[in-house]
One Martini backbone bead per residue (centre of mass of N, CA, C, O) as a GRO file, in nm:
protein
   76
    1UNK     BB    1  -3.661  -1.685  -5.166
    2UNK     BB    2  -3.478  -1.616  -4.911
    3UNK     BB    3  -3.378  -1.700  -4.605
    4UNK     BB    4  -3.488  -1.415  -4.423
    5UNK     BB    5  -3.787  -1.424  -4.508
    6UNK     BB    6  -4.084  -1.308  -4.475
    7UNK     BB    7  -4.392  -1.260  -4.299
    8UNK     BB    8  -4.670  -1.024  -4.376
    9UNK     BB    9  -4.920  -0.867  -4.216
   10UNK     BB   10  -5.190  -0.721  -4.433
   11UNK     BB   11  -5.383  -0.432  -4.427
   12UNK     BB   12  -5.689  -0.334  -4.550
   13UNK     BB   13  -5.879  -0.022  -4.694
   14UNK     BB   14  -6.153  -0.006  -4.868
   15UNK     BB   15  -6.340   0.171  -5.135
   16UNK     BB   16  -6.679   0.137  -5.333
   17UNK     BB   17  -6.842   0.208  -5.570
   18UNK     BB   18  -7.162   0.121  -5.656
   19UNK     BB   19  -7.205   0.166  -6.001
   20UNK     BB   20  -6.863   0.148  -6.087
   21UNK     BB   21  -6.658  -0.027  -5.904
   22UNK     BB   22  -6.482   0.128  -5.828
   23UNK     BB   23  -6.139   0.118  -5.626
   24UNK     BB   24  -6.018   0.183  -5.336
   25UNK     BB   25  -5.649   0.116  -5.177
   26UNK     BB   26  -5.498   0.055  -4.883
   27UNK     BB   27  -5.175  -0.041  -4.720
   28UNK     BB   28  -5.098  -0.206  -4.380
   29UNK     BB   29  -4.804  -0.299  -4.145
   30UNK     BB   30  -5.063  -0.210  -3.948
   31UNK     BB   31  -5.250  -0.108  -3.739
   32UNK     BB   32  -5.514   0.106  -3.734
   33UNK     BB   33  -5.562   0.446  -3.713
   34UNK     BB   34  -5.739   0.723  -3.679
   35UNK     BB   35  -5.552   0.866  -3.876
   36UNK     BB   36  -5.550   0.690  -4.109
   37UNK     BB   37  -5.834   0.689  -4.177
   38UNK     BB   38  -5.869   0.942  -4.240
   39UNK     BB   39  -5.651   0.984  -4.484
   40UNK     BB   40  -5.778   0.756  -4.663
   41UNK     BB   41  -6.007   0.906  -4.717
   42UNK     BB   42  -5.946   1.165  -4.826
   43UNK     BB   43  -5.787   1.025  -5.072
   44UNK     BB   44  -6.058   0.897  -5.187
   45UNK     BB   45  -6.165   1.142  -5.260
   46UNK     BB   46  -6.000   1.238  -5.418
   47UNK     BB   47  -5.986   1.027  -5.628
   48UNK     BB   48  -6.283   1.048  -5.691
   49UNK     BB   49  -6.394   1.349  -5.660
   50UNK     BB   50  -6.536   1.296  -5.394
   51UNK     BB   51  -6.817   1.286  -5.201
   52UNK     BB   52  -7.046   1.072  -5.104
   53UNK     BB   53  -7.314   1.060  -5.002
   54UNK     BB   54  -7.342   0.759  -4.943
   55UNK     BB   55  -7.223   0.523  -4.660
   56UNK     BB   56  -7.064   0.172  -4.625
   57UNK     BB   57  -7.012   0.013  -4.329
   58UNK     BB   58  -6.860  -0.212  -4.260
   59UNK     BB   59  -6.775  -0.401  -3.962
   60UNK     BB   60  -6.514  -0.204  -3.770
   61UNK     BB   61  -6.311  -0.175  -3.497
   62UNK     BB   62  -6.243   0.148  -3.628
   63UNK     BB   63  -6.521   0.254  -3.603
   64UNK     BB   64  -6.664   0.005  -3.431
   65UNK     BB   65  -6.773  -0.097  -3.170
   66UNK     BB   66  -7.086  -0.143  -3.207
   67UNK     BB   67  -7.414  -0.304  -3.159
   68UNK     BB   68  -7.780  -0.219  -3.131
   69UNK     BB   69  -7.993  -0.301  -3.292
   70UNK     BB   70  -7.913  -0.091  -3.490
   71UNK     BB   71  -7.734   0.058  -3.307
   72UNK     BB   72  -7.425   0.249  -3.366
   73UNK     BB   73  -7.128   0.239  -3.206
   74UNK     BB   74  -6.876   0.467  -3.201
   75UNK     BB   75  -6.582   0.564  -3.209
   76UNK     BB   76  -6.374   0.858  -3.065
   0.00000   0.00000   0.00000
């Protein structure tokens, strides 16, 4: 490592296929915005060949605002 060197914090979104545990990952040095989110979706659709019949997303501040009893509120 030089001297001027820093850490830089890395945030991640991956999506992971159910039975072939294939994954795709894009890495981004700054919070994702919700342009990077959709652009994200489209590479990993593109990445897999197309559009899984069903998603399931960890709860993640960038899709969900909240949950309420099992009622997902998502953002904007």
């Amino acid at each position: 490592m030089e001297e001027d060197s820093r850490s830089v914090k890395l945030l991640v979104m991956c999506f992971v296929l159910f039975h072939s545990r294939i994954k795709y990952c894009e890495w981004l040095d700054r919070p994702f915005t919700t342009t990077d989110i959709i652009r994200i979706h489209e590479n990993a659709f593109d990445f897999f060949g197309g559009v899984s019949e069903e998603m399931v997303y960890d709860q993640d501040h960038s899709i969900l605002v909240s949950e309420d009893h099992g009622d997902l509120i998502y953002t904007h």
